[in-house]
PDB file of C-alpha atoms in Angstrom:
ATOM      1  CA  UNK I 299      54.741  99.872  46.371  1.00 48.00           C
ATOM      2  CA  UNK I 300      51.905 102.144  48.034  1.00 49.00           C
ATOM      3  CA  UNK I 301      53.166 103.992  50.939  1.00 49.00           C
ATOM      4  CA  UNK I 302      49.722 104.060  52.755  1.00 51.00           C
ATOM      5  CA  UNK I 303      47.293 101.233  52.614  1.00 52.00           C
ATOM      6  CA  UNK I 304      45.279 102.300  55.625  1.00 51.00           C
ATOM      7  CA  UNK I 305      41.314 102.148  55.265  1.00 54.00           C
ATOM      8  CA  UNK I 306      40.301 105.473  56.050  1.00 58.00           C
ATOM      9  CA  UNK I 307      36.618 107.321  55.970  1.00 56.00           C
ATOM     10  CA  UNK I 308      37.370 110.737  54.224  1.00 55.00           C
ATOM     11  CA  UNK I 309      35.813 113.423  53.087  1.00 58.00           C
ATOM     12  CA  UNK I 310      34.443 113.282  49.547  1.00 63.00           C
ATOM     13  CA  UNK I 311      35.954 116.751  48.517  1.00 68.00           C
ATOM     14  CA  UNK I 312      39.549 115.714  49.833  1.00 72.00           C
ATOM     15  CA  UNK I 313      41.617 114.235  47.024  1.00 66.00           C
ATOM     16  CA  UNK I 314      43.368 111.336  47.703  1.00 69.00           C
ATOM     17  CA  UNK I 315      47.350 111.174  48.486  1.00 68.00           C
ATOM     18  CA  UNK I 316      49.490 111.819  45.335  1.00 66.00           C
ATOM     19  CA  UNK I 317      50.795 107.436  45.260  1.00 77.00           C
ATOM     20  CA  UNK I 318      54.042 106.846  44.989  1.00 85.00           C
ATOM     21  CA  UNK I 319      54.368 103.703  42.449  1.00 93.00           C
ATOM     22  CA  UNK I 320      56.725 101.143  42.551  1.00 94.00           C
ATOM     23  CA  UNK I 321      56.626  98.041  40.082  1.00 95.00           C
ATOM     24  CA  UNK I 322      59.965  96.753  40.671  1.00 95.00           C
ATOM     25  CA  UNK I 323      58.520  93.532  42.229  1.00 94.00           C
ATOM     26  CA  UNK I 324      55.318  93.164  39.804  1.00 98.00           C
ATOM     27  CA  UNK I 325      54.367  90.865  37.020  1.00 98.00           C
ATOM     28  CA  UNK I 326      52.473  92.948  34.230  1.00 98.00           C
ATOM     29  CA  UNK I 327      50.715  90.899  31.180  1.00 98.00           C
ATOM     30  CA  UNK I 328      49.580  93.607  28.605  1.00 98.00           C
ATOM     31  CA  UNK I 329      46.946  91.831  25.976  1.00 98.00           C
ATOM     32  CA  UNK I 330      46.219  94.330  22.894  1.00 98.00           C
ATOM     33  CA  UNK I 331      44.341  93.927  19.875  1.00 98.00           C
ATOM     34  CA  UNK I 332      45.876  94.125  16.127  1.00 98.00           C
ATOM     35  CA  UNK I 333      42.452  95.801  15.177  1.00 95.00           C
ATOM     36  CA  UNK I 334      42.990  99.480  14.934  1.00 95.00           C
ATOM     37  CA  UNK I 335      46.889  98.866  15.773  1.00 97.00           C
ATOM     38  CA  UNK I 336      47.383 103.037  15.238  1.00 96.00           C
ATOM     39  CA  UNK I 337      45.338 103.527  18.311  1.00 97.00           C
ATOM     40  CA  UNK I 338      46.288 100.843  20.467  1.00 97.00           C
ATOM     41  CA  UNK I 339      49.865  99.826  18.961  1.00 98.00           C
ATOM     42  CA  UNK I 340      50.671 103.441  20.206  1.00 97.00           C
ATOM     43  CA  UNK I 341      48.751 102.506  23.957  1.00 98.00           C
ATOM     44  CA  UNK I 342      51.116  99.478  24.407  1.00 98.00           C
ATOM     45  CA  UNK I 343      54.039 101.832  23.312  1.00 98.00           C
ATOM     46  CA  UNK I 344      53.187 104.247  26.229  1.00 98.00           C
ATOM     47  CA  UNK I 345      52.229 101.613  28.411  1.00 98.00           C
ATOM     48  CA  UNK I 346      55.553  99.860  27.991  1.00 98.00           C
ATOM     49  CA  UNK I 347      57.394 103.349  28.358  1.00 98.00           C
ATOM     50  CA  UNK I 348      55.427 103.953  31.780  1.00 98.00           C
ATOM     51  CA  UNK I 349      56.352 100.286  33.310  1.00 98.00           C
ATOM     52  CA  UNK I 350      59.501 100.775  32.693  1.00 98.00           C
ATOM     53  CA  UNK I 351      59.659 104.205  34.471  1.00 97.00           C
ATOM     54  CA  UNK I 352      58.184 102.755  37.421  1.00 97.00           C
ATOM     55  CA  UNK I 353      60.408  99.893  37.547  1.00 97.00           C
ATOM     56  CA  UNK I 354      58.811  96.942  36.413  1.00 98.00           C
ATOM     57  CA  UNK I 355      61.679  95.052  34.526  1.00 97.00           C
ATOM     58  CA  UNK I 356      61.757  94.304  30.931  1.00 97.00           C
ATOM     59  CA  UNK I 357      61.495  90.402  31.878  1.00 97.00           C
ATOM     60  CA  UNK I 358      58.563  90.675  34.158  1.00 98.00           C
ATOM     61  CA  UNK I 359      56.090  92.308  30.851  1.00 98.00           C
ATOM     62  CA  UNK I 360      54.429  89.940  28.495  1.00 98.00           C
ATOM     63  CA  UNK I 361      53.202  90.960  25.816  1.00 98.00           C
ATOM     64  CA  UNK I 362      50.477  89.021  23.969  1.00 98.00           C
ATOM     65  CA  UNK I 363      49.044  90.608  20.492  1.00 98.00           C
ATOM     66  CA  UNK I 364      45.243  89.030  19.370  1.00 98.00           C
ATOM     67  CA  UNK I 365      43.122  90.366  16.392  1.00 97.00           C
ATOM     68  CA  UNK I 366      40.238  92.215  18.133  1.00 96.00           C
ATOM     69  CA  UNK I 367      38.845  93.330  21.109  1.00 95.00           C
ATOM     70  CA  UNK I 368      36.148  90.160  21.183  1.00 96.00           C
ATOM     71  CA  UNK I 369      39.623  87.976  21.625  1.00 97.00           C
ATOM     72  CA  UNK I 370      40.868  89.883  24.932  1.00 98.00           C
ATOM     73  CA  UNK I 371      38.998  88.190  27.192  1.00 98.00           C
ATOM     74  CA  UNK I 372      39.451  84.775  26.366  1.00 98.00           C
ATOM     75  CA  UNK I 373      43.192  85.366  26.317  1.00 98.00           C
ATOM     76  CA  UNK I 374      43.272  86.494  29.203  1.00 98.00           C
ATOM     77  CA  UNK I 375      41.592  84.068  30.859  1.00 98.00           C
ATOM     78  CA  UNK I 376      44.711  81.796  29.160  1.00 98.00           C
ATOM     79  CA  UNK I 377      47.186  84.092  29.892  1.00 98.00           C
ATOM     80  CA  UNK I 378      46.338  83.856  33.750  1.00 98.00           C
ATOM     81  CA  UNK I 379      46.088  79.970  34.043  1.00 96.00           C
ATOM     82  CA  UNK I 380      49.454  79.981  32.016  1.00 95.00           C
ATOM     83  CA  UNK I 381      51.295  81.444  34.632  1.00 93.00           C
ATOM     84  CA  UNK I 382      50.748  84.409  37.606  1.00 95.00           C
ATOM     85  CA  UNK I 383      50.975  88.129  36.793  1.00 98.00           C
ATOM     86  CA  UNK I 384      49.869  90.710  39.507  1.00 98.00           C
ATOM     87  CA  UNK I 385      47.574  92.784  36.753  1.00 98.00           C
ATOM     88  CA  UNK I 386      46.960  92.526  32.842  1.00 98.00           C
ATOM     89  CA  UNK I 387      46.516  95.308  30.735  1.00 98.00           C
ATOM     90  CA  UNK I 388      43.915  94.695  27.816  1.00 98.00           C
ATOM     91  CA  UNK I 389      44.085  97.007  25.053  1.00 98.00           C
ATOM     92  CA  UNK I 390      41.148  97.402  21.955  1.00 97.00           C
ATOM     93  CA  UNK I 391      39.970  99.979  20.031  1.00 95.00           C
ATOM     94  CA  UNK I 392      35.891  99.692  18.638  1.00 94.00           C
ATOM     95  CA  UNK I 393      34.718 102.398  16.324  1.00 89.00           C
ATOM     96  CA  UNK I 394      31.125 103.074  15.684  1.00 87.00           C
ATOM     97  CA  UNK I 395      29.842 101.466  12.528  1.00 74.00           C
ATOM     98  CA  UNK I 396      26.824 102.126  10.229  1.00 79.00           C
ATOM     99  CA  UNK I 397      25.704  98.902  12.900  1.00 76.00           C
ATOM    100  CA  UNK I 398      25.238  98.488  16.150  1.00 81.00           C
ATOM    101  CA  UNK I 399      28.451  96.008  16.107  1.00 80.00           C
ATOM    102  CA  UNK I 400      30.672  98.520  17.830  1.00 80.00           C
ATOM    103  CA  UNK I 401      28.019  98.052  20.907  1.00 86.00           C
ATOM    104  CA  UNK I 402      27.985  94.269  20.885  1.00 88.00           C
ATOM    105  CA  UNK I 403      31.828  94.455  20.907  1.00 89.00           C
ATOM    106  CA  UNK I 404      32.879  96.515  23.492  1.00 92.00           C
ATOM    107  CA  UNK I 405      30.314  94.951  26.182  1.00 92.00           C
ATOM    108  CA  UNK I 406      30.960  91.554  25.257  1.00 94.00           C
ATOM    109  CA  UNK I 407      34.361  92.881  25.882  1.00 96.00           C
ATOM    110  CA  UNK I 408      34.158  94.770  29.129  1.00 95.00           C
ATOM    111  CA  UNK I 409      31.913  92.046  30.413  1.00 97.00           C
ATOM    112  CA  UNK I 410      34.334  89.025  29.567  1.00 97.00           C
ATOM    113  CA  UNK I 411      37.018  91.078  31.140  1.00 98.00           C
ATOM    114  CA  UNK I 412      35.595  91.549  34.375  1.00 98.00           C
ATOM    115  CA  UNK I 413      34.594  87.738  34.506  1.00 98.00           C
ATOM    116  CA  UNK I 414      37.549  86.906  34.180  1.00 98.00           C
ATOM    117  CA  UNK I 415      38.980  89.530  36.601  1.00 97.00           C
ATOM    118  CA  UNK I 416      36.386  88.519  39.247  1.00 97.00           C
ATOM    119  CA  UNK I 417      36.970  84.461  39.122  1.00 97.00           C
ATOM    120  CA  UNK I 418      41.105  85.050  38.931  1.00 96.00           C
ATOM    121  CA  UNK I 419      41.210  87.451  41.629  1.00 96.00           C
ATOM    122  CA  UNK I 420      43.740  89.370  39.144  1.00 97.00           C
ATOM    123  CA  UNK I 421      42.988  92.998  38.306  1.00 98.00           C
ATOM    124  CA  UNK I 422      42.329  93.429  34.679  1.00 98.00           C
ATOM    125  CA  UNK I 423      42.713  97.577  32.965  1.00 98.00           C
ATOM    126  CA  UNK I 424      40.164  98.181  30.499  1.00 97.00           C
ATOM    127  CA  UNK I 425      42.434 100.006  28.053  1.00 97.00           C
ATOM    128  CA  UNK I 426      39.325  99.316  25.480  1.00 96.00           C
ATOM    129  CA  UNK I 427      38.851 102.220  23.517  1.00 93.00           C
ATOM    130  CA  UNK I 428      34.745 102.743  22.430  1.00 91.00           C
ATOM    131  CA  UNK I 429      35.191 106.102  20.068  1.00 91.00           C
ATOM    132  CA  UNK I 430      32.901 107.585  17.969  1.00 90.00           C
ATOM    133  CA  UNK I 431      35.613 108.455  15.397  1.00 91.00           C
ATOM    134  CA  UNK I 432      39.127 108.524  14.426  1.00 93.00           C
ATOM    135  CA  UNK I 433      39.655 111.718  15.686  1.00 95.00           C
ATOM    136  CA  UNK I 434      37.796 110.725  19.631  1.00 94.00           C
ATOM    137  CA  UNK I 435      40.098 107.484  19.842  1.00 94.00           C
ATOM    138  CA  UNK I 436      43.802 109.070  19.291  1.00 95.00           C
ATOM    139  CA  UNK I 437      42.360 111.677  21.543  1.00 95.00           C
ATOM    140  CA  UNK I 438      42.613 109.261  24.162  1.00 95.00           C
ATOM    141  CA  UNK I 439      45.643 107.237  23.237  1.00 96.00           C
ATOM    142  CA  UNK I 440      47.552 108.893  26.224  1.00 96.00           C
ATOM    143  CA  UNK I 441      45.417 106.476  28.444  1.00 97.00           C
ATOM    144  CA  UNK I 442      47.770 103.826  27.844  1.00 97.00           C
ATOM    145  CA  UNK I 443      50.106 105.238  30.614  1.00 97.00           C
ATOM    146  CA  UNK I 444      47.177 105.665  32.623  1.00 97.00           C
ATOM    147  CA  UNK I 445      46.308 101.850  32.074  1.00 98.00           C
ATOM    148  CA  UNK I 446      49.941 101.528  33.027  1.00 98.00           C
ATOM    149  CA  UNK I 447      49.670 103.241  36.264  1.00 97.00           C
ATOM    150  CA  UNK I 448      46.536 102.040  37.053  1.00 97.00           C
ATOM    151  CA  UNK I 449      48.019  98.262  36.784  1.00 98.00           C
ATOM    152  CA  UNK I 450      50.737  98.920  39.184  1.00 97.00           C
ATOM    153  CA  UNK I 451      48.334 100.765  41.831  1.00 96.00           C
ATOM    154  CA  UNK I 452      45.706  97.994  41.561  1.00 97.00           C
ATOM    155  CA  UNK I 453      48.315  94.638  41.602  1.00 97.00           C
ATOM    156  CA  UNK I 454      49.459  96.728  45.484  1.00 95.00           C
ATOM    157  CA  UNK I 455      46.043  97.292  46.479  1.00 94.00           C
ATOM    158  CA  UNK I 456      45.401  93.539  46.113  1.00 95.00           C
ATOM    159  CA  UNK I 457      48.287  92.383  47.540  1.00 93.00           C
ATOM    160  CA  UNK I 458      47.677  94.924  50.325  1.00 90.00           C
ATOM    161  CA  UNK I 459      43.718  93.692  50.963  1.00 91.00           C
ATOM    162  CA  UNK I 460      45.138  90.013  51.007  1.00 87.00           C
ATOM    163  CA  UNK I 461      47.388  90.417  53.618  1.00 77.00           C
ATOM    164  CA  UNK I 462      44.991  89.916  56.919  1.00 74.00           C
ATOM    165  CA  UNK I 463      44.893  92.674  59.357  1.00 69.00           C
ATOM    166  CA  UNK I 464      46.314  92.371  62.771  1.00 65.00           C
ATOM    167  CA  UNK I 465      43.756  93.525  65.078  1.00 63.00           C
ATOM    168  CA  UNK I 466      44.122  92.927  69.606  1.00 59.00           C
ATOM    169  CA  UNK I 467      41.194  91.871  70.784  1.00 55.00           C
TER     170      UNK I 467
END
């Protein structure tokens, strides 16, 4: 759970509060694709680790595995009318080609995710990663505790900005 919820005007150069997560209530979906499973098999492996750690139980992470990236959003969209989760987690992995298909990919992708994300009122990570290599994509395959992270932050913050504020007029 998030310790401070207040809506405050700071300063741009004054980092935000170090957040204390809490997933021990939370209901996590993670959707990854098969595509590229080295990059993002090893994601859902650190996402999973990172859940756990901040105490969202075993029972309360689905797991869902789909071929690419194009397939992400449309599962998801299932995956939420299926049942309620607090956040999903999509993970992909789209290397540049000798094409442009890599491009028509990941924004079909990122735009079918937030679609989704926007008409289910569910936050959806973008754990998609758009490398120019090999190399650039395991470089960022420590993202998938990120992705974790940022699942369990968002799913409070929405539960947080639902609940109406009591104001005395």
């Amino acid at each position: 759970m998030l310790k401070d919820m207040s809506l405050k005007n700071t300063s741009p150069l004054t980092l935000p509060p170090e957040l204390h997560l809490d997933g021990s209530d939370l209901k996590i979906g993670i959707i990854v694709s098969r595509y590229n499973w080295d990059i993002t098999g090893t994601m859902l492996q650190l996402a999973q680790e990172e859940l756990l750690d901040l105490n969202v139980s075993r029972d309360n992470i689905t797991i869902v595995v789909v071929p690419g990236t194009y397939e992400l959003a449309i599962t998801a969209q299932a995956l939420l009318r299926r049942g309620h989760f607090d956040a999903l987690i999509c993970f992909g992995c789209v290397m540049r080609g000798e094409t442009r298909h890599d491009v028509v990919i990941s924004d079909a992708a990122a735009q079918g995710l937030q679609q989704v994300a926007l008409n289910a009122g569910v936050p959806i990570i973008f754990g998609v990663m758009c490398a120019e290599s090999q190399q650039q994509a395991e470089a960022r395959i420590p993202r998938g505790s990120e992705c974790a992270r940022s699942a369990i932050e968002m799913a409070h913050t929405m539960r947080a900005l639902a609940t109406p504020l009591h104001t005395d007029y």
